[in-house]
Amino acid sequence: MAAAQVWSVDPRTGKRREQVAVEATAADVDHAVRAAHTARGALADRVVRAAFLRTAAGLLDAAKDRLVAAADAETALGTTRLTGELARTCYQLRSFAGIVDEGDFLGVVIDHPDDTATPPVPDLRRLKVPLGVVAVYAASNFPFAFSVPGGDTASALAAGCPVVVKAHPDHPHTSELVAGVLHLAAERTGVPRAVVGLVHGFDAGVALVGHPLVAAAGFTGSVRGGRALFDAAAARPVPIPFHGELGSLNPVVVTAAAAAERAAAIGAGLAGSMTLGVGQFCVKPGLVLAPTGADGDALLAALADEVKRAGEGVLLDHRMRDAFVAGAAARAALPDVDAPVAPGAGDEHTVSPGFLTVPAARLATGGPHDLLLEECFGPVTVVARYDGDDEATAVLSRLPGNLTATVHLSAAEAAGEGRGAELLARLTPLAGRVLVNGWPTGVAVAPAQHHGGPYPATTSTSTSVGGTAVERWLRPVAYQSTPEALLPPELRDDNPLGLPRRVDGRMELPDRDA
Amino acid sequence: MAAAQVWSVDPRTGKRREQVAVEATAADVDHAVRAAHTARGALADRVVRAAFLRTAAGLLDAAKDRLVAAADAETALGTTRLTGELARTCYQLRSFAGIVDEGDFLGVVIDHPDDTATPPVPDLRRLKVPLGVVAVYAASNFPFAFSVPGGDTASALAAGCPVVVKAHPDHPHTSELVAGVLHLAAERTGVPRAVVGLVHGFDAGVALVGHPLVAAAGFTGSVRGGRALFDAAAARPVPIPFHGELGSLNPVVVTAAAAAERAAAIGAGLAGSMTLGVGQFCVKPGLVLAPTGADGDALLAALADEVKRAGEGVLLDHRMRDAFVAGAAARAALPDVDAPVAPGAGDEHTVSPGFLTVPAARLATGGPHDLLLEECFGPVTVVARYDGDDEATAVLSRLPGNLTATVHLSAAEAAGEGRGAELLARLTPLAGRVLVNGWPTGVAVAPAQHHGGPYPATTSTSTSVGGTAVERWLRPVAYQSTPEALLPPELRDDNPLGLPRRVDGRMELPDRDA
């Protein structure tokens, strides 16, 4: 039987562009994983890892025009957005190279013998080592930043782990091109190409998470797909960590005082955030608590104006388009739900952005309206109108976990008067990132970033963006009573690599940070 | 129907001592978890947490005689060992209080806005927050240090998480007494008693891991029990982290040169380690690779002498005794397995320590001898005799994950000659702690400790002993563009709490550590 073909498809027409690969068989997956496992030693040296990441960033930058054109042709995300996404991806690779240089993520802790402890402490020296081959499941909506060269790959390589990426079917051509660039970077750095493997196809994804030599997985995608892979990872004879970013509603609370102060600006800002990238962001605000009354009405009026202005757009594929149209219709059909600007189909290839309104009381108890508390991928948001703080609080208490939670406060509330602190305390248990007077779209690549949150936002307590994303792919090892001659250099008393370390209970920074 | 009775049993006689509790019903578990959840705010202040941990340590110290007597009566571990274990437990509580004081575990990272980043970075400030109620499953073999007041409880409280402990049926009376002491400590610190809940019974343990308000679990016990609870934690509608320490073979490699140098000392040391506490340690060396030939013979002779001297002992309960006798017999009955000192039954309440030998080649391929690669809880070890390095390597390549792996080297090998480095590199993937020329029993409470390892040693990459154990019960939250007035003090620019922090990419230590 011939291998299943993998085609690049133009979402603007729904038509096949070209065949770019074939689906990986179980044997292909096994080959890729074994090759990656065999190549892992090439990543043992941090200097090599940092050089590889920087070389990859440079080569991706240099191939920008070709990569952006390919990605636009099969995702319809537009060259401006994709140029920015590629720049972000390269910045991220370089950021992880800097993290590799510093080595704080190695978590080095050294305890010299201490007979006064109970029980006595022998010579103990701890550092973190790479877990092994990491399976990366690429996202649909970021063909660069959350796909083959994205945060999971960059952080895994930074940790010293080879990756095998399962390409997303929405951009197989881009995935092949990028893998080629990464392989060139590997060659130039003297690392085997197999440290970055690429496979296509649903079955390949299932085989990957079950492979005995796969030591961990990173995933960005739907709740359904992510949960199925999480379950498979947990059910293995040897379970593995599965860091999945699944789904998020990203609630926004607008206080009455904030609405009174700047209803139009908030409505316009919301429209911009929810329609950005045709609503295809995991941090798109999907539920907004806005007050009843004139100020809330003004917010909705501004929202309506701006959403209408956004116009139709093309989603990543026609299956997503159909799911959006059906999901928006099912939500709009619920009792007491209105659609001031109806979300749904545009022409046969596009969707039209919109928003729904519902009395907040409808969300305060279980029932069919709970559908409104599930993510609907695409340019739609639900505005729940609340009458008094208790109604807003009742809705917040029913929300699942989220990547982000946002509150819009008045100037006085932001300065500490009124309910600002209480609202932040209520939002913190709901999300991994809490914003004040901002919009969740736009996830900065920075040391303090946390892109993760309570389930279903994430299947673990980890982040997939930011400096600490590297922690997902490591495990600690403690060496006891090990002679200096046999210790890794990271653990030697003279600290030849200049690492930040905790020694006998006290943090010590190398001179460059003193 | 009357609630099932929970009895304290004397393992020295197999007879019931007294009824000390009843098994918790699902309603009891629900009540304990809800009460703990409601009380969680009392642990929000780190000063209170540290005071609670220190008060608990002081009160446990003060109740030493009563607690040790109770524990000895129902575990037969002996008052010397139990006095030491309680001292270790109090030391651990105080160590975690020190960790709470320092606050490094909060993982504070602050990024000020940076328009030069791609994309630009807004004001982002990250810290770790407690997960919520932690379910703790107490171990059989440490009625203090891995039970009600043990490392899971201490680290969870340090993180700000209330606990509900599922008592081990081998020491319900001790568990009740200790819980009483912890409740007194709570009262003295002004914290609700409900921050430490206690439940008894198998069904209560199952209900606990499934409770919607339980946010994470810590477990120390068998592979079978731990895996069942791990599976239940993963199968929840909202999965939770399950940090389980399950089983470990703790392999030991003795090089030919080490055996040539000090066979008798190694044999005697092995005997001491494998019979310590009647072999009831999770880090008991269960498989030893020793060379064939005269030096290996001398090692075995010394081992035999010392093991015979250890004499019979009482295991924690009669079910364990029966399992040990059956497990030792099944292993001894395998082809080519000899029992120079036969492990098995002593009198009707005791077991007799012993060891088995097998040609290493028997372990190099799958088959019935794989039983020898599974932990047998109690005073038995398996010595695999290898003929040349390749045979030893072949066995190592077949081992599952372990808490520890040990190598005994000659003086020259320890100084860097010969195979020392290669052996350390081979052992590192197998374990969470690697020892040179030592014995794995005795797990120091220290910042660099790592008590965990690849599955089945642990179900996660975490440790249950040492400073970093606190990390298991936290998740990060990033605050974006949040006004100073609303920020937690940990994240304010002036660092009022004097925390170590990463600011704009650089680690900064407070003055006391400078």
XYZ file of C-alpha atoms in Angstrom, chain B residues 49-64 67 86-97 149 154 157 178 181-182 184-186 189:
39
model
C 3.922 29.055 57.718
C 7.467 29.157 59.051
C 6.195 29.625 62.603
C 3.807 26.706 62.217
C 6.552 24.396 60.941
C 8.899 25.376 63.789
C 6.191 25.061 66.411
C 5.294 21.626 65.082
C 8.936 20.556 65.263
C 9.207 21.762 68.848
C 6.036 20.006 69.962
C 6.999 16.771 68.215
C 10.390 16.909 69.936
C 8.673 17.459 73.262
C 6.342 14.492 72.694
C 9.235 12.246 71.664
C 5.440 9.086 70.007
C 11.686 11.604 64.739
C 14.755 13.831 65.128
C 15.169 13.742 61.353
C 11.500 14.646 60.934
C 11.819 17.663 63.215
C 15.040 18.711 61.476
C 13.173 18.492 58.169
C 10.301 20.647 59.421
C 12.804 23.274 60.575
C 14.699 23.040 57.274
C 11.533 23.809 55.357
C 10.863 26.716 57.727
C 4.583 14.943 59.703
C 6.281 19.615 55.511
C 2.760 23.349 54.210
C 1.101 12.993 65.498
C 0.502 17.314 67.930
C 0.214 19.094 64.579
C -1.833 21.721 68.766
C 0.909 23.431 66.755
C -1.776 24.905 64.504
C 0.254 29.447 65.645
